mmCIF file of N, CA and C in Angstrom:
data_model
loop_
_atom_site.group_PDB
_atom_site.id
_atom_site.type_symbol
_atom_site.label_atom_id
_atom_site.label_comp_id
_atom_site.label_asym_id
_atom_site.label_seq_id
_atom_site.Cartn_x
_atom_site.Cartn_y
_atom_site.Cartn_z
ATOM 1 N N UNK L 20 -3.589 -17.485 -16.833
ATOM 2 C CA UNK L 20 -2.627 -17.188 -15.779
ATOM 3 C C UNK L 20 -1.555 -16.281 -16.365
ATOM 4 N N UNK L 21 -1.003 -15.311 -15.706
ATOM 5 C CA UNK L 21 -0.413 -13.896 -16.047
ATOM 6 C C UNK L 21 0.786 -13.923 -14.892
ATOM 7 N N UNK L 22 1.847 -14.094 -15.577
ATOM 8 C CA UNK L 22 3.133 -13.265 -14.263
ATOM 9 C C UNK L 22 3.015 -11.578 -14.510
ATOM 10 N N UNK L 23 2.927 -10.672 -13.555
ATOM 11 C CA UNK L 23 2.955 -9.257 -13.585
ATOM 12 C C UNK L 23 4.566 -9.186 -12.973
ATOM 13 N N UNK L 24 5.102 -7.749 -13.892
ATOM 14 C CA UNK L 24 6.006 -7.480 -13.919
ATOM 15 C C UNK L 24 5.734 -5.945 -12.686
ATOM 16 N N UNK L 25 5.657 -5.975 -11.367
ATOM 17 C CA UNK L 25 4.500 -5.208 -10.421
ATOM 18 C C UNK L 25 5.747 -3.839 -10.556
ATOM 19 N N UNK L 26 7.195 -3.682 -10.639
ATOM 20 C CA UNK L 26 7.251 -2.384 -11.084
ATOM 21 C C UNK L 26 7.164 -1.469 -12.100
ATOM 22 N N UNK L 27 6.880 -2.230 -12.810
ATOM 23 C CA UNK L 27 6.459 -1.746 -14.508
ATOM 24 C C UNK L 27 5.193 -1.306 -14.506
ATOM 25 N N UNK L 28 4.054 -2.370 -13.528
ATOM 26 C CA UNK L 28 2.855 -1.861 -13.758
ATOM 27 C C UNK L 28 2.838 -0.672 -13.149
ATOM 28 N N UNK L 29 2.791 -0.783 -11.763
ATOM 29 C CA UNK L 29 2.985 0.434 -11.119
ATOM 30 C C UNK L 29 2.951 1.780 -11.825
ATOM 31 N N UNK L 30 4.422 1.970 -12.281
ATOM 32 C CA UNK L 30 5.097 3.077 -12.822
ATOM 33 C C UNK L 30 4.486 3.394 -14.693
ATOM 34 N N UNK L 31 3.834 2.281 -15.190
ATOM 35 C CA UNK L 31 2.399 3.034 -16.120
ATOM 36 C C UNK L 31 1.172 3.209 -15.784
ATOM 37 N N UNK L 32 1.083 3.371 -14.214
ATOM 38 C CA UNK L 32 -0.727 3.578 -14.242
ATOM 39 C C UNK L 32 -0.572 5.227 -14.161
ATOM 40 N N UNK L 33 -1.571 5.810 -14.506
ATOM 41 C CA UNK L 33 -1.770 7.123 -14.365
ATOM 42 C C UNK L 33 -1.459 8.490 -13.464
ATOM 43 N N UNK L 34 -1.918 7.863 -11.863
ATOM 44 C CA UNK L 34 -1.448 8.590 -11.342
ATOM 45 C C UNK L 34 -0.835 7.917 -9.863
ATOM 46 N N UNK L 35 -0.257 8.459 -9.426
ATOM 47 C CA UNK L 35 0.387 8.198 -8.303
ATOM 48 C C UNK L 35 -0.433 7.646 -7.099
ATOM 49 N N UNK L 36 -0.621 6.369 -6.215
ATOM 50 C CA UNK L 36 -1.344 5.964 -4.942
ATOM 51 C C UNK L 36 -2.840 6.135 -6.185
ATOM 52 N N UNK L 37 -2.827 5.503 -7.288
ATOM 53 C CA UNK L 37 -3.944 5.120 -7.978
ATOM 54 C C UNK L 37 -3.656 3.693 -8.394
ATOM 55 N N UNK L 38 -4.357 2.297 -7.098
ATOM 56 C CA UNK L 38 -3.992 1.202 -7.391
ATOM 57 C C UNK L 38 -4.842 0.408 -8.744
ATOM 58 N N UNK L 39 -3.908 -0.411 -8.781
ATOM 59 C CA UNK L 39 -4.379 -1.293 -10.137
ATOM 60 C C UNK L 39 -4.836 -2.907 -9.304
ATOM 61 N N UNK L 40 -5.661 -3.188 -9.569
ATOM 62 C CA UNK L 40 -6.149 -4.775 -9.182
ATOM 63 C C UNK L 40 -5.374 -5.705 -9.878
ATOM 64 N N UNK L 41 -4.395 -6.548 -9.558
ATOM 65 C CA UNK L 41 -3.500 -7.614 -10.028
ATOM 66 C C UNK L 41 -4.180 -8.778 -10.285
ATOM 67 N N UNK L 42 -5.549 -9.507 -8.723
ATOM 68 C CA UNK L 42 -5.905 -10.318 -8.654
ATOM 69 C C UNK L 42 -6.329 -10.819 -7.489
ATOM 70 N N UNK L 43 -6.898 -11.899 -7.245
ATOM 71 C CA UNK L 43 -7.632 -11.944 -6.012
ATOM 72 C C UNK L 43 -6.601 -13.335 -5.273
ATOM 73 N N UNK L 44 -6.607 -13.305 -4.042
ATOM 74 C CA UNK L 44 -6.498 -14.747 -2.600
ATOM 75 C C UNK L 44 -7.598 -14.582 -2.070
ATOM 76 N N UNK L 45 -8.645 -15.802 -2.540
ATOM 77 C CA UNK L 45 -9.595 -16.038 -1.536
ATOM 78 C C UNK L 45 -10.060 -14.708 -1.920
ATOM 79 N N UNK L 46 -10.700 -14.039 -0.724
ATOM 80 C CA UNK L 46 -11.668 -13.115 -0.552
ATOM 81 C C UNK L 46 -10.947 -11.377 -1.142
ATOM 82 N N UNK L 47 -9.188 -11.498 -0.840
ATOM 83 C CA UNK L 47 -8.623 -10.986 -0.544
ATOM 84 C C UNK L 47 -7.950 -10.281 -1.485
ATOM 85 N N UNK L 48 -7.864 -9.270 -2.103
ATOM 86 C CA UNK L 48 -7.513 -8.237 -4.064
ATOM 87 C C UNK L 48 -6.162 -7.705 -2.952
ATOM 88 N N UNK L 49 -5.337 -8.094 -4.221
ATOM 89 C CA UNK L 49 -3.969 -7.799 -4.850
ATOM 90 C C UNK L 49 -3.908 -6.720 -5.652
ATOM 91 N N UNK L 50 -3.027 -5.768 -4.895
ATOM 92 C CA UNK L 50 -3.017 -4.593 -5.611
ATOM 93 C C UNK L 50 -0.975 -4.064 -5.698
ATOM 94 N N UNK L 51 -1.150 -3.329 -7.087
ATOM 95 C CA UNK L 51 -0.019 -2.652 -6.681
ATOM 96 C C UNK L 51 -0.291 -0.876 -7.228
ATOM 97 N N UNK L 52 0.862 -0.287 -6.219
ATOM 98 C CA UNK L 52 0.703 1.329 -6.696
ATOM 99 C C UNK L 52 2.161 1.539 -6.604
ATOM 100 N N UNK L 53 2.019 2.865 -7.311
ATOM 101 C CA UNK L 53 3.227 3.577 -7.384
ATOM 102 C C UNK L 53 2.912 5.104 -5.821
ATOM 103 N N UNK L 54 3.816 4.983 -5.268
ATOM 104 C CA UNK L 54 4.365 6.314 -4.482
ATOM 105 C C UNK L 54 5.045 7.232 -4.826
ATOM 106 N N UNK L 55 4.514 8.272 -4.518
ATOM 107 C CA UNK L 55 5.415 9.613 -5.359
ATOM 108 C C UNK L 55 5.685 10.586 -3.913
ATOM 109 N N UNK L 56 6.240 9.844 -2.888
ATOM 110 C CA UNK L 56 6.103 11.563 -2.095
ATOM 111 C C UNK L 56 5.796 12.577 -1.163
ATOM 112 N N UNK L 57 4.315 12.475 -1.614
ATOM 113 C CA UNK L 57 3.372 13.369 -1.454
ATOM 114 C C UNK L 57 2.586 12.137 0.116
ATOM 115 N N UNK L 58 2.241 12.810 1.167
ATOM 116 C CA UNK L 58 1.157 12.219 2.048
ATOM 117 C C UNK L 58 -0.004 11.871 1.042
ATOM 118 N N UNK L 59 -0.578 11.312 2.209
ATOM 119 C CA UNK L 59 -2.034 10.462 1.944
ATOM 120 C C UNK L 59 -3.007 10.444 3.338
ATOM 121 N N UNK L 60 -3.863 11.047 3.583
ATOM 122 C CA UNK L 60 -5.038 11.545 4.579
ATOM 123 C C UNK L 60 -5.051 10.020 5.099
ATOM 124 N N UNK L 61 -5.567 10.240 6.402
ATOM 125 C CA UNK L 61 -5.385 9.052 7.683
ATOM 126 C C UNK L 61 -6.620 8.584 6.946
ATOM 127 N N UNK L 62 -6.352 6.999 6.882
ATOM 128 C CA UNK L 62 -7.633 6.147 6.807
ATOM 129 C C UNK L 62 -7.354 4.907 7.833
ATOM 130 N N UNK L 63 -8.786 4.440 7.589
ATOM 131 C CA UNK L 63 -8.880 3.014 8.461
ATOM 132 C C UNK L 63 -10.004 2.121 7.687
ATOM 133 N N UNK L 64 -9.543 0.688 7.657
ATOM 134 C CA UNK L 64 -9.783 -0.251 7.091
ATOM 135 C C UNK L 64 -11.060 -1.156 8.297
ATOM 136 N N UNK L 65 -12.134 -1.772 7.871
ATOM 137 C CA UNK L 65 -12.617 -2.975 9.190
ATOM 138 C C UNK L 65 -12.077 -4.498 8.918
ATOM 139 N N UNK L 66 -11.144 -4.136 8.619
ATOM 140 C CA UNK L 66 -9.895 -5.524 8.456
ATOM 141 C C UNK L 66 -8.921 -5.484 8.225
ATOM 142 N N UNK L 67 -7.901 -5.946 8.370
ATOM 143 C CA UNK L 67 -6.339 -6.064 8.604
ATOM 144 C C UNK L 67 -6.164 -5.387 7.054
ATOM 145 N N UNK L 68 -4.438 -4.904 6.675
ATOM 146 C CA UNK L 68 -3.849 -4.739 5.549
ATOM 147 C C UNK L 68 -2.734 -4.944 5.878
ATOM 148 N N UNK L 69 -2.230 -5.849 4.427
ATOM 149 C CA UNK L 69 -0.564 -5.736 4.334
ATOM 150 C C UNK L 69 -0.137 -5.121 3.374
ATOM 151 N N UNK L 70 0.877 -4.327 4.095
ATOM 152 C CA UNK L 70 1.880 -3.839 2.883
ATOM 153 C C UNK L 70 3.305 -3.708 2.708
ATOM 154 N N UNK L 71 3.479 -3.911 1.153
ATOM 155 C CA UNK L 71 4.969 -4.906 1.252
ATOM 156 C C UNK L 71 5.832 -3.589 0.193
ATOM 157 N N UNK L 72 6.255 -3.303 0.578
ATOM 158 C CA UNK L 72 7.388 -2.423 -0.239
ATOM 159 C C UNK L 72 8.139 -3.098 -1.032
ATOM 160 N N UNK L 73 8.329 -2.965 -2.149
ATOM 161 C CA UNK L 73 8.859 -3.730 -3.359
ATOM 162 C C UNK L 73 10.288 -2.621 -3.442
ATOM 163 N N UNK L 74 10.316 -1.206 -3.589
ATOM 164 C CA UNK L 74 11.123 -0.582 -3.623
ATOM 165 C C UNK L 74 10.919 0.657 -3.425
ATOM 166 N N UNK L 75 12.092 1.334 -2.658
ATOM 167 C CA UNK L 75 11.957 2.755 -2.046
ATOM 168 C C UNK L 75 11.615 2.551 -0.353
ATOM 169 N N UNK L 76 10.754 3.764 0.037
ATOM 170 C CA UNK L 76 10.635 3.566 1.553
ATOM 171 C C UNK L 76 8.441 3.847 1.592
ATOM 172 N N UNK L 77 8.734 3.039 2.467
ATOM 173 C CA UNK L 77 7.145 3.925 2.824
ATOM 174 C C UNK L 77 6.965 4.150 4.043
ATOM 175 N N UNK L 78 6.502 5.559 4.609
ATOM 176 C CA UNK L 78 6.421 6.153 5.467
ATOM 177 C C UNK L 78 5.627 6.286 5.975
ATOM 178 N N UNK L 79 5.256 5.569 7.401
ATOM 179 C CA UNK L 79 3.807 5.461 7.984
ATOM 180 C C UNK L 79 3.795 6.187 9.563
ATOM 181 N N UNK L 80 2.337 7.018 9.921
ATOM 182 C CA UNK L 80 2.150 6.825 11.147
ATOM 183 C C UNK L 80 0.788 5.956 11.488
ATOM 184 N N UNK L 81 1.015 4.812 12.660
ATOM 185 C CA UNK L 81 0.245 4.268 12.755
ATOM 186 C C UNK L 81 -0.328 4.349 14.196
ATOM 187 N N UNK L 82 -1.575 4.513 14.850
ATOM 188 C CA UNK L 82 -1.707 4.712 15.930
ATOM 189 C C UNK L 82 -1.079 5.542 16.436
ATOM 190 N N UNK L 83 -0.649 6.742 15.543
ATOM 191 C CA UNK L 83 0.260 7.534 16.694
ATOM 192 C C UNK L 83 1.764 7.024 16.852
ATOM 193 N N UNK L 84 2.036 5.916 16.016
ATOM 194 C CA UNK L 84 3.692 6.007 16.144
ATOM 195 C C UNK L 84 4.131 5.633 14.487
ATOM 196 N N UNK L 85 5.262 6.275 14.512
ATOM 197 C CA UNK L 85 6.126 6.327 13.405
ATOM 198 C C UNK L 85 6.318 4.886 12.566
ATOM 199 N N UNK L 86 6.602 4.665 11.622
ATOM 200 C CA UNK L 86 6.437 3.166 11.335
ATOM 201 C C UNK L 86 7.253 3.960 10.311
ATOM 202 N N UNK L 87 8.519 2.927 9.727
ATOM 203 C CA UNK L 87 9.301 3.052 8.465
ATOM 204 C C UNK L 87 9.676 1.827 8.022
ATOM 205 N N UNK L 88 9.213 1.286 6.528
ATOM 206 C CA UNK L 88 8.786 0.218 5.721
ATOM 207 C C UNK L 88 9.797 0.084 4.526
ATOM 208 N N UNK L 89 11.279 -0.190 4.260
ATOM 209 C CA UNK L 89 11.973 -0.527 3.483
ATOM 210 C C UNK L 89 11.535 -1.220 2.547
ATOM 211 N N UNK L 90 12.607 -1.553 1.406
ATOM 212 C CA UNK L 90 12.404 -1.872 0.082
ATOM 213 C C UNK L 90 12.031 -3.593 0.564
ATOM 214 N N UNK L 91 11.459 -4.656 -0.026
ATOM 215 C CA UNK L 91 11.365 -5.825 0.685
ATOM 216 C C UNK L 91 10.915 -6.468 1.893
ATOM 217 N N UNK L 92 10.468 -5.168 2.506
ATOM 218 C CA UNK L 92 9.804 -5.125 3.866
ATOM 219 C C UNK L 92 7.962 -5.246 3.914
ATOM 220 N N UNK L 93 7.521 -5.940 5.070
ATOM 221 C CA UNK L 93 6.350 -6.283 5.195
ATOM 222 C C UNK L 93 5.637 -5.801 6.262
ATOM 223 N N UNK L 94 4.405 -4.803 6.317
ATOM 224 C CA UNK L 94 3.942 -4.001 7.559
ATOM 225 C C UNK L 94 2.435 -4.678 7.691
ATOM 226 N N UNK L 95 2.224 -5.082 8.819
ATOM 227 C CA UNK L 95 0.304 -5.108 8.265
ATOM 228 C C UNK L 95 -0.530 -4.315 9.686
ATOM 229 N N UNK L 96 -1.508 -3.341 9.076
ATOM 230 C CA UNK L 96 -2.162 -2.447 10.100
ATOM 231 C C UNK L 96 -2.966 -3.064 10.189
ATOM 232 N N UNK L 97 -2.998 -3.147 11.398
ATOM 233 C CA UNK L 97 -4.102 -4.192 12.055
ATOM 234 C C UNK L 97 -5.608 -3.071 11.774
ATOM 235 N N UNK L 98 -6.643 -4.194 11.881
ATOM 236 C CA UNK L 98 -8.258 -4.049 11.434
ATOM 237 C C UNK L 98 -8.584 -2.641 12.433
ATOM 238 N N UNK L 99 -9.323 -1.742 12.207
ATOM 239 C CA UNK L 99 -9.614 -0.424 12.695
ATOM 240 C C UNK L 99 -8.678 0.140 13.534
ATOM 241 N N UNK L 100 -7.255 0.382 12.620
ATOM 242 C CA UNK L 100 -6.507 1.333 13.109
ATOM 243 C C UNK L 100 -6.301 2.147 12.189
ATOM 244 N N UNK L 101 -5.781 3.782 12.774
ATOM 245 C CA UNK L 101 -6.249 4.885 12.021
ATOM 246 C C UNK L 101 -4.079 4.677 11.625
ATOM 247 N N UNK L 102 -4.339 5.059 10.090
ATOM 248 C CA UNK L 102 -2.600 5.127 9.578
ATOM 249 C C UNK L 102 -2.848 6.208 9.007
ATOM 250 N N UNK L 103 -1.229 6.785 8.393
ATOM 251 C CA UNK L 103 -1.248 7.872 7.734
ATOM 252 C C UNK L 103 0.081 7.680 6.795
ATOM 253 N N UNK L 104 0.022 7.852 5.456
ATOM 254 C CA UNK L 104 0.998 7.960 5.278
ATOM 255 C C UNK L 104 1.959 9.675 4.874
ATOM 256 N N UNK L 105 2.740 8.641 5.353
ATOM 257 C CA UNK L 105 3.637 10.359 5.718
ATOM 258 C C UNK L 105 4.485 11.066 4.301
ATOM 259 N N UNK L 106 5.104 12.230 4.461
ATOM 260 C CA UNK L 106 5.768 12.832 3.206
ATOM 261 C C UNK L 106 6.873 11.826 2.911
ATOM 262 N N UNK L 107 7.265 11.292 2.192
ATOM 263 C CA UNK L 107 8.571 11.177 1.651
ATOM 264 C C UNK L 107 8.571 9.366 0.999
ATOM 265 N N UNK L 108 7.239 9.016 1.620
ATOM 266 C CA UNK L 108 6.983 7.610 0.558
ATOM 267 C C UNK L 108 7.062 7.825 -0.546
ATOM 268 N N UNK L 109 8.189 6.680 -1.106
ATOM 269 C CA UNK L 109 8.278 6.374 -2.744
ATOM 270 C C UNK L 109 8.829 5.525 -2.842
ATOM 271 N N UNK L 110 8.570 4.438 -4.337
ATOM 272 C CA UNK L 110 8.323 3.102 -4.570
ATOM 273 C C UNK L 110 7.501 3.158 -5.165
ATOM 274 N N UNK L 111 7.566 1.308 -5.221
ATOM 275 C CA UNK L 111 6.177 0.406 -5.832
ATOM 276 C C UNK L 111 5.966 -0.182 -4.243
ATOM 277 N N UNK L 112 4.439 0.296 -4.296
ATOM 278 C CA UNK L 112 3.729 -0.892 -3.266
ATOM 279 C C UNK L 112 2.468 -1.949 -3.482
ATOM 280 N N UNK L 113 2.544 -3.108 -2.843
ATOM 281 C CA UNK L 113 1.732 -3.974 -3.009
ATOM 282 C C UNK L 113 0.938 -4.288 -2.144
ATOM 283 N N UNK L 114 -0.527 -4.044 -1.681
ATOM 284 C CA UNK L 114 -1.841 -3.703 -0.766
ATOM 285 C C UNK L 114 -2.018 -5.120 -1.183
ATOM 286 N N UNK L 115 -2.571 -5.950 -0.091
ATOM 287 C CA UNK L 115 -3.188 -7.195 -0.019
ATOM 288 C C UNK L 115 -4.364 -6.791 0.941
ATOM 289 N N UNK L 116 -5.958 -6.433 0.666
ATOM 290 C CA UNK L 116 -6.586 -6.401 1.417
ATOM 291 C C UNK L 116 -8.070 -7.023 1.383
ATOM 292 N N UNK L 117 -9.079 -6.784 2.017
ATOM 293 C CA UNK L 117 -10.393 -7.607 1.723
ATOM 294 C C UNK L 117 -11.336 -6.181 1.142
ATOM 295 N N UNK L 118 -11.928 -6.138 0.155
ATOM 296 C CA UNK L 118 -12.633 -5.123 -0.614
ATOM 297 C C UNK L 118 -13.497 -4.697 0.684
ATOM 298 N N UNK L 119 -13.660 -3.314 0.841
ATOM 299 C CA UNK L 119 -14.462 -2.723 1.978
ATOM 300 C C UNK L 119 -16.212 -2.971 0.847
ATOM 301 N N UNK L 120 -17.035 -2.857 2.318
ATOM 302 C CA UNK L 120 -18.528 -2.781 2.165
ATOM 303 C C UNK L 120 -18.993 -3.834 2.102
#
């Protein structure tokens, strides 16, 4: 058993929105990344995601509406909806989702 220090990890992985696996709930991998910024091309998941901003902002469009995700704040895109994240996300974020395939 391991306490992670999740802005430290973050901010040594390699590259930016390149998550690191923390650990699993149930079915469900724990991730954290670092944000730098830069967008990220619309995806969609066939199951729910949460995401929790540890620090900074993250900038979402979801379905077509604006979504803005503070430091300590908790968003979850519901199962086959199309998100995007927008310019100006940055932080550490933490993805709780179910491994696709």
């Amino acid at each position: 058993m391991k306490a992670f220090d999740l802005v430290e990890t973050a901010s040594g992985l390699p590259e930016a929105w390149s998550s690191r696996v923390l650990g699993a709930v149930g079915p469900a991998l724990v991730k954290v990344l670092r944000m730098d910024g830069q967008p990220v091309a619309e995806d969609r998941h066939r199951t729910a995601e949460a995401l929790l901003v540890l620090d900074g902002r993250m900038e979402l469009e979801v379905a077509g509406t604006q979504v803005s995700v503070g430091a300590g704040e908790l968003f979850v895109v519901p199962a086959e909806t199309a998100h995007t994240v927008r310019p100006g996300s940055h932080g550490t974020l933490v993805i709780v989702e179910l491994p696709e395939g």
